[in-house]
Amino acid sequence: MKKYNFNAGPCVLPKSAIEASIEAIHDFDNTGIGILEISHRTPGWEKVIKDCTDLWFELLQIPDNYKVIFLGGGASTQFFYVPANLMKKKAAYMQTGVWAKKAIKEAKFYGDVEVIASSEDKGYSYIPKGYTIPTDVDYFHITTNNTIVGTEIKEDMDSPVPLVADMSSDIMSRPVDISKYGVIYGGAQKNVGPAGVSFVIIREDLLGKVDRPLPGMIDYRSHIKGKSMYNTPPVFPIYVMFQTLKWVKEMGGVEKMHQINKDKAKMLYDEIDRNKMFVGTAAKEDRSIMNVCFVMNDEFKDEEAAFLKFATEQGMVGIKGHRSVGGFRTSIYNSCPVEAVEALIKCMQDFEKKY
Ligand SMILES: *Cc1c(COP(=O)(O)O)cnc(C)c1O
């Protein structure tokens, strides 16, 4: 049976990226040697890193005063790289979910953290509004898409201090005005590749301002200088990310992706709002176009397991909500085809007909 993959991360990737990557495992760049077996100090590989970096600049129209680097350790490692490199004394954070909370915890190792807005009071079901960003902090940290609860900050905000964003789960899903940010980071495994590599986009003039000594591996400047090869980079994940970005470009770039993503999300939210059995969990105005979360309507509370079973039998994969939230979460990242969303909607409609 055909499977429709709604996993939250790692998740679905473009077919073309998978196929090109399999090919490279057998024979990288017509060298007769596979990509898992080459040295990262070969011209063929150096070209991959360069072309991949260039593609980031091209797709997101990143200005020249920024650098893009690829690192191991996942987005969670950036939770402490960011304060280590940028926090002199104090930083402001917005707490919009579990990931934001973890970022806050790690930042506290380096200085004072001021949580200036939080939606914890309502289970992170909305994005806080009406807060003021202080001017006496070194940066303001936000999580643009809250993967677990399905809320999203959809516009690039103005900030009087450098804006730092965890964009793990919505990078490349929409055009971003990079110039409004100081640092953007994330793990690749939600929207731009497999697990094992993270991306960091940094305005270079923000670096070198802290007094603390930084081990080379934590210092962004080492990785910038080494062009993402300060140490052995995650070669294969970077290669798959490169192929994924090539697909984004072939699809028409991030503007086109944004249109497709908005259409997919609207179809699914419309069905959730129409269908008497389901109800969305995120505040309507803050609904994520990447992670769509819903639960059974009160009247049908006892049917949760039945719907999961029914949907699984129809080929839906990875729709169970995060263990901390329950219900359902369907992740419809860039690489999730519209047919998958249509199949899920049909499944919801067929389930409703049974009652
Ligand atoms: C998945 C996720 C993370 C954690 O990523 P790791 O690469 O597993 O460390 C952090 N932030 C957000 C928004 C995420 O979705």
Short mmCIF file of C-alpha atoms and ligand atoms in Angstrom, two decimals:
data_model
loop_
_atom_site.label_atom_id
_atom_site.label_comp_id
_atom_site.label_asym_id
_atom_site.label_seq_id
_atom_site.Cartn_x
_atom_site.Cartn_y
_atom_site.Cartn_z
CA MET A 1 0.00 0.00 0.00
CA LYS A 2 1.13 3.55 -0.70
CA LYS A 3 2.39 5.29 2.44
CA TYR A 4 1.92 8.97 3.19
CA ASN A 5 4.63 10.27 5.49
CA PHE A 6 3.62 12.97 8.02
CA ASN A 7 6.53 12.45 10.41
CA ALA A 8 7.66 15.54 12.33
CA GLY A 9 11.38 15.03 11.82
CA PRO A 10 13.28 13.27 10.47
CA CYS A 11 10.64 13.26 7.81
CA VAL A 12 9.80 12.96 4.15
CA LEU A 13 12.45 14.08 1.63
CA PRO A 14 12.15 14.72 -2.11
CA LYS A 15 12.49 11.54 -4.19
CA SER A 16 15.06 13.18 -6.44
CA ALA A 17 17.27 13.99 -3.43
CA ILE A 18 17.12 10.40 -2.19
CA GLU A 19 17.95 9.02 -5.62
CA ALA A 20 20.88 11.36 -6.22
CA SER A 21 22.20 10.50 -2.75
CA ILE A 22 21.98 6.74 -3.36
CA GLU A 23 23.85 7.25 -6.62
CA ALA A 24 26.59 9.20 -4.78
CA ILE A 25 27.01 6.39 -2.26
CA HIS A 26 27.97 4.15 -5.16
CA ASP A 27 29.96 6.68 -7.14
CA PHE A 28 30.61 10.26 -6.07
CA ASP A 29 31.18 12.75 -8.85
CA ASN A 30 32.41 10.08 -11.31
CA THR A 31 35.39 9.28 -9.12
CA GLY A 32 34.58 5.57 -8.92
CA ILE A 33 34.51 5.97 -5.11
CA GLY A 34 31.42 6.43 -2.96
CA ILE A 35 30.71 9.61 -0.99
CA LEU A 36 30.89 7.74 2.33
CA GLU A 37 34.45 6.75 1.49
CA ILE A 38 36.05 9.94 0.18
CA SER A 39 38.22 12.45 2.00
CA HIS A 40 36.51 15.75 2.73
CA ARG A 41 39.69 17.43 1.50
CA THR A 42 39.08 16.59 -2.14
CA PRO A 43 38.18 19.20 -4.78
CA GLY A 44 34.93 17.38 -5.61
CA TRP A 45 33.75 17.65 -2.03
CA GLU A 46 34.95 21.21 -1.58
CA LYS A 47 32.80 22.08 -4.57
CA VAL A 48 29.76 20.46 -2.92
CA ILE A 49 30.21 22.55 0.23
CA LYS A 50 30.70 25.69 -1.82
CA ASP A 51 27.75 25.06 -4.13
CA CYS A 52 25.52 24.13 -1.19
CA THR A 53 26.51 27.32 0.67
CA ASP A 54 25.91 29.38 -2.48
CA LEU A 55 22.48 27.81 -2.85
CA TRP A 56 21.54 28.94 0.66
CA PHE A 57 22.52 32.49 -0.28
CA GLU A 58 20.58 32.29 -3.52
CA LEU A 59 17.37 30.71 -2.23
CA LEU A 60 17.04 32.95 0.82
CA GLN A 61 18.65 36.03 -0.78
CA ILE A 62 21.08 36.28 2.11
CA PRO A 63 22.97 39.61 2.16
CA ASP A 64 26.79 39.66 1.79
CA ASN A 65 27.48 40.61 5.40
CA TYR A 66 26.18 37.21 6.56
CA LYS A 67 27.89 33.81 6.68
CA VAL A 68 26.31 30.39 6.36
CA ILE A 69 27.87 27.39 8.10
CA PHE A 70 26.96 23.75 8.53
CA LEU A 71 27.64 22.01 11.83
CA GLY A 72 26.96 18.77 13.64
CA GLY A 73 25.17 18.43 16.97
CA GLY A 74 21.63 19.37 15.94
CA ALA A 75 19.66 22.49 16.76
CA SER A 76 20.02 21.64 20.47
CA THR A 77 23.74 22.37 20.24
CA GLN A 78 22.93 25.83 18.91
CA PHE A 79 20.93 26.43 22.10
CA PHE A 80 24.30 26.92 23.84
CA TYR A 81 26.46 28.06 20.89
CA VAL A 82 24.28 31.17 20.52
CA PRO A 83 24.65 32.48 24.10
CA ALA A 84 28.32 31.43 24.22
CA ASN A 85 29.05 33.55 21.15
CA LEU A 86 26.64 36.45 21.64
CA MET A 87 25.67 36.90 25.28
CA LYS A 88 27.76 39.42 27.17
CA LYS A 89 25.43 39.71 30.15
CA LYS A 90 21.78 39.31 29.36
CA ALA A 91 19.41 38.09 26.66
CA ALA A 92 15.65 38.15 26.15
CA TYR A 93 13.70 35.05 25.12
CA MET A 94 10.19 34.33 23.97
CA GLN A 95 8.87 31.07 25.36
CA THR A 96 6.50 29.50 22.86
CA GLY A 97 7.05 25.81 23.41
CA VAL A 98 9.22 22.97 24.56
CA TRP A 99 12.13 23.87 22.25
CA ALA A 100 12.12 27.50 23.33
CA LYS A 101 12.14 26.36 26.94
CA LYS A 102 15.18 24.19 26.29
CA ALA A 103 16.95 27.08 24.57
CA ILE A 104 16.27 29.21 27.66
CA LYS A 105 17.65 26.54 29.98
CA GLU A 106 20.92 26.36 28.06
CA ALA A 107 21.27 30.14 27.79
CA LYS A 108 21.19 30.42 31.59
CA PHE A 109 24.63 28.82 31.72
CA TYR A 110 26.04 32.01 30.16
CA GLY A 111 24.19 34.89 31.77
CA ASP A 112 20.84 36.39 32.68
CA VAL A 113 17.81 35.36 30.74
CA GLU A 114 14.69 37.47 30.69
CA VAL A 115 11.60 35.64 29.42
CA ILE A 116 9.65 38.61 28.12
CA ALA A 117 6.68 36.69 26.72
CA SER A 118 5.35 33.18 27.19
CA SER A 119 2.31 31.16 26.16
CA GLU A 120 2.92 28.41 28.68
CA ASP A 121 -0.31 29.39 30.50
CA LYS A 122 -2.38 27.89 27.69
CA GLY A 123 -0.22 24.95 26.73
CA TYR A 124 1.67 27.03 24.14
CA SER A 125 -1.41 27.11 21.92
CA TYR A 126 -0.80 30.68 20.76
CA ILE A 127 1.98 33.18 20.01
CA PRO A 128 2.27 35.93 22.66
CA LYS A 129 1.50 39.47 21.50
CA GLY A 130 1.83 42.94 22.94
CA TYR A 131 5.22 42.52 24.63
CA THR A 132 8.07 44.99 24.42
CA ILE A 133 11.56 43.89 23.46
CA PRO A 134 14.02 45.44 25.94
CA THR A 135 16.93 47.43 24.55
CA ASP A 136 19.43 46.51 27.29
CA VAL A 137 19.86 42.90 26.17
CA ASP A 138 22.44 41.39 23.81
CA TYR A 139 19.84 39.67 21.65
CA PHE A 140 16.22 38.52 21.51
CA HIS A 141 15.58 34.83 20.83
CA ILE A 142 12.46 33.44 19.18
CA THR A 143 11.33 30.06 17.85
CA THR A 144 9.56 30.87 14.60
CA ASN A 145 7.74 27.56 14.26
CA ASN A 146 6.74 25.49 17.24
CA THR A 147 6.96 22.00 15.84
CA ILE A 148 5.22 20.23 18.73
CA VAL A 149 2.15 22.44 19.17
CA GLY A 150 1.76 23.78 15.63
CA THR A 151 2.01 27.55 16.12
CA GLU A 152 4.10 29.84 13.95
CA ILE A 153 5.40 33.40 13.84
CA LYS A 154 4.72 34.09 10.19
CA GLU A 155 6.22 37.53 9.79
CA ASP A 156 9.74 38.86 10.23
CA MET A 157 9.52 41.19 13.21
CA ASP A 158 11.41 44.39 13.88
CA SER A 159 13.71 44.21 16.89
CA PRO A 160 15.83 46.93 18.48
CA VAL A 161 18.44 44.29 19.40
CA PRO A 162 19.82 41.45 17.24
CA LEU A 163 17.06 38.94 16.59
CA VAL A 164 18.03 35.27 16.94
CA ALA A 165 15.67 32.66 15.50
CA ASP A 166 15.42 28.91 15.78
CA MET A 167 13.94 28.13 12.35
CA SER A 168 14.43 24.37 12.53
CA SER A 169 10.99 23.55 11.25
CA ASP A 170 10.08 26.38 8.89
CA ILE A 171 13.31 27.37 7.19
CA MET A 172 12.88 27.50 3.39
CA SER A 173 9.09 27.26 3.76
CA ARG A 174 8.68 30.97 3.04
CA PRO A 175 10.80 33.94 1.96
CA VAL A 176 12.56 35.54 4.95
CA ASP A 177 13.93 39.06 5.25
CA ILE A 178 17.31 37.90 6.54
CA SER A 179 18.42 41.47 7.23
CA LYS A 180 16.03 41.57 10.20
CA TYR A 181 17.92 38.77 11.94
CA GLY A 182 21.29 38.50 13.65
CA VAL A 183 21.39 34.69 13.68
CA ILE A 184 19.10 32.05 12.21
CA TYR A 185 19.76 28.40 13.01
CA GLY A 186 18.16 25.00 12.92
CA GLY A 187 18.51 21.29 12.42
CA ALA A 188 18.18 20.19 8.80
CA GLN A 189 15.91 17.24 9.51
CA LYS A 190 12.58 19.07 9.39
CA ASN A 191 12.60 20.91 6.13
CA VAL A 192 15.94 20.85 4.35
CA GLY A 193 17.54 17.43 4.74
CA PRO A 194 18.29 14.45 6.94
CA ALA A 195 19.36 14.40 10.60
CA GLY A 196 23.04 15.01 11.32
CA VAL A 197 23.61 18.55 10.10
CA SER A 198 22.50 21.97 11.30
CA PHE A 199 22.66 25.30 9.52
CA VAL A 200 23.61 28.66 11.01
CA ILE A 201 23.18 32.00 9.22
CA ILE A 202 25.12 34.71 11.04
CA ARG A 203 25.61 38.44 10.63
CA GLU A 204 29.36 38.40 10.95
CA ASP A 205 29.84 41.71 12.78
CA LEU A 206 28.02 40.30 15.84
CA LEU A 207 30.89 37.95 16.59
CA GLY A 208 33.99 38.54 18.69
CA LYS A 209 32.27 40.76 21.27
CA VAL A 210 32.18 38.45 24.27
CA ASP A 211 34.99 38.24 26.81
CA ARG A 212 34.68 34.57 27.68
CA PRO A 213 37.25 32.22 26.17
CA LEU A 214 35.64 29.95 23.60
CA PRO A 215 36.89 26.48 22.67
CA GLY A 216 37.45 26.33 18.90
CA MET A 217 34.55 24.01 18.27
CA ILE A 218 32.08 26.39 19.96
CA ASP A 219 33.43 29.54 18.34
CA TYR A 220 31.43 30.39 15.21
CA ARG A 221 34.50 32.15 13.86
CA SER A 222 36.46 28.89 13.60
CA HIS A 223 33.74 27.35 11.47
CA ILE A 224 33.40 30.45 9.30
CA LYS A 225 37.15 30.51 8.76
CA GLY A 226 37.17 26.78 8.02
CA LYS A 227 34.27 27.18 5.56
CA SER A 228 32.29 24.55 7.48
CA MET A 229 35.34 22.28 7.51
CA TYR A 230 37.07 23.32 10.75
CA ASN A 231 36.78 19.65 11.59
CA THR A 232 35.35 16.76 9.57
CA PRO A 233 31.90 17.90 8.51
CA PRO A 234 28.85 15.59 8.38
CA VAL A 235 29.62 14.82 4.75
CA PHE A 236 26.65 12.70 3.80
CA PRO A 237 23.91 14.74 5.55
CA ILE A 238 25.30 17.84 3.85
CA TYR A 239 25.18 16.08 0.51
CA VAL A 240 21.53 15.10 1.00
CA MET A 241 20.73 18.66 2.13
CA PHE A 242 22.39 19.97 -1.04
CA GLN A 243 20.22 17.69 -3.18
CA THR A 244 17.12 18.76 -1.23
CA LEU A 245 17.88 22.44 -1.85
CA LYS A 246 18.42 21.74 -5.54
CA TRP A 247 14.90 20.33 -5.56
CA VAL A 248 13.58 23.48 -3.84
CA LYS A 249 15.19 25.52 -6.59
CA GLU A 250 13.72 23.30 -9.32
CA MET A 251 10.29 23.68 -7.72
CA GLY A 252 10.58 27.43 -8.20
CA GLY A 253 12.30 28.56 -4.99
CA VAL A 254 11.02 29.56 -1.56
CA GLU A 255 8.35 31.91 -2.85
CA LYS A 256 6.77 29.07 -4.79
CA MET A 257 7.21 26.70 -1.84
CA HIS A 258 5.41 29.22 0.34
CA GLN A 259 2.41 29.30 -1.99
CA ILE A 260 2.24 25.50 -2.13
CA ASN A 261 2.65 25.24 1.66
CA LYS A 262 -0.09 27.78 2.32
CA ASP A 263 -2.44 25.92 -0.05
CA LYS A 264 -1.73 22.56 1.57
CA ALA A 265 -2.24 23.97 5.08
CA LYS A 266 -5.47 25.72 4.14
CA MET A 267 -6.95 22.53 2.67
CA LEU A 268 -6.19 20.63 5.85
CA TYR A 269 -7.33 23.33 8.31
CA ASP A 270 -10.53 23.81 6.29
CA GLU A 271 -11.27 20.12 6.71
CA ILE A 272 -10.50 20.21 10.45
CA ASP A 273 -12.89 23.16 10.85
CA ARG A 274 -15.59 21.55 8.72
CA ASN A 275 -15.41 18.00 10.06
CA LYS A 276 -17.59 17.50 13.15
CA MET A 277 -15.21 14.92 14.62
CA PHE A 278 -12.08 17.07 14.88
CA VAL A 279 -10.96 20.36 16.35
CA GLY A 280 -7.72 22.29 15.84
CA THR A 281 -5.58 23.00 18.92
CA ALA A 282 -3.66 26.15 17.90
CA ALA A 283 -5.13 29.67 17.97
CA LYS A 284 -6.43 30.26 14.44
CA GLU A 285 -4.33 33.32 13.70
CA ASP A 286 -1.15 31.52 14.80
CA ARG A 287 -1.69 28.24 12.98
CA SER A 288 1.50 26.77 11.57
CA ILE A 289 1.64 25.93 7.88
CA MET A 290 4.21 23.21 8.67
CA ASN A 291 2.75 21.25 11.62
CA VAL A 292 -1.01 20.91 11.75
CA CYS A 293 -2.26 19.76 15.17
CA PHE A 294 -5.76 18.61 16.05
CA VAL A 295 -7.67 16.47 18.53
CA MET A 296 -11.03 14.68 18.53
CA ASN A 297 -14.01 16.91 19.30
CA ASP A 298 -15.27 16.39 22.88
CA GLU A 299 -18.22 14.35 21.69
CA PHE A 300 -15.88 11.90 19.95
CA LYS A 301 -13.06 11.82 22.53
CA ASP A 302 -13.21 8.05 22.78
CA GLU A 303 -12.59 7.60 19.06
CA GLU A 304 -8.98 8.80 19.06
CA ALA A 305 -7.47 5.33 18.93
CA ALA A 306 -10.04 4.27 16.33
CA PHE A 307 -9.12 7.15 14.02
CA LEU A 308 -5.41 6.46 14.42
CA LYS A 309 -6.00 2.84 13.49
CA PHE A 310 -8.26 3.76 10.56
CA ALA A 311 -5.79 6.32 9.20
CA THR A 312 -2.86 3.94 9.62
CA GLU A 313 -4.76 1.32 7.62
CA GLN A 314 -5.17 3.88 4.84
CA GLY A 315 -1.40 4.41 4.68
CA MET A 316 -0.98 7.49 6.90
CA VAL A 317 2.33 7.43 8.79
CA GLY A 318 3.50 9.61 11.67
CA ILE A 319 0.24 11.42 12.50
CA LYS A 320 0.21 10.72 16.25
CA GLY A 321 0.65 13.91 18.29
CA HIS A 322 3.81 14.52 20.31
CA ARG A 323 3.80 12.50 23.52
CA SER A 324 3.50 15.74 25.54
CA VAL A 325 0.39 16.92 23.68
CA GLY A 326 -1.56 13.89 22.44
CA GLY A 327 -4.10 13.97 19.62
CA PHE A 328 -2.73 14.28 16.11
CA ARG A 329 0.07 16.19 14.47
CA THR A 330 0.54 16.07 10.74
CA SER A 331 3.74 17.62 9.47
CA ILE A 332 3.40 18.92 5.95
CA TYR A 333 6.87 20.25 5.23
CA ASN A 334 8.10 21.35 1.79
CA SER A 335 8.70 17.79 0.62
CA CYS A 336 5.25 16.53 1.66
CA PRO A 337 3.29 16.28 -1.60
CA VAL A 338 -0.21 17.68 -1.96
CA GLU A 339 -1.46 14.14 -2.70
CA ALA A 340 -0.56 13.17 0.85
CA VAL A 341 -2.70 15.99 2.23
CA GLU A 342 -5.55 15.00 -0.08
CA ALA A 343 -5.29 11.39 1.08
CA LEU A 344 -5.41 12.46 4.73
CA ILE A 345 -8.45 14.66 4.12
CA LYS A 346 -10.23 11.79 2.39
CA CYS A 347 -9.41 9.62 5.36
CA MET A 348 -10.93 12.18 7.77
CA GLN A 349 -14.05 12.40 5.62
CA ASP A 350 -14.43 8.63 5.35
CA PHE A 351 -14.02 8.31 9.11
CA GLU A 352 -16.72 10.92 9.70
CA LYS A 353 -19.12 9.00 7.42
CA LYS A 354 -18.85 5.96 9.67
CA TYR A 355 -20.53 7.95 12.49
C1 LIG B 1 13.41 19.53 16.27
C2 LIG B 1 13.64 20.86 16.82
C3 LIG B 1 14.74 21.16 17.62
C4 LIG B 1 15.74 20.11 18.07
O1 LIG B 1 16.53 19.71 17.02
P1 LIG B 1 17.74 18.67 17.23
O2 LIG B 1 18.41 18.73 15.90
O3 LIG B 1 17.11 17.35 17.52
O4 LIG B 1 18.58 19.14 18.32
C5 LIG B 1 14.90 22.45 18.06
N1 LIG B 1 14.03 23.42 17.73
C6 LIG B 1 12.95 23.16 16.96
C7 LIG B 1 12.01 24.28 16.61
C8 LIG B 1 12.71 21.88 16.47
O5 LIG B 1 11.66 21.63 15.70
#
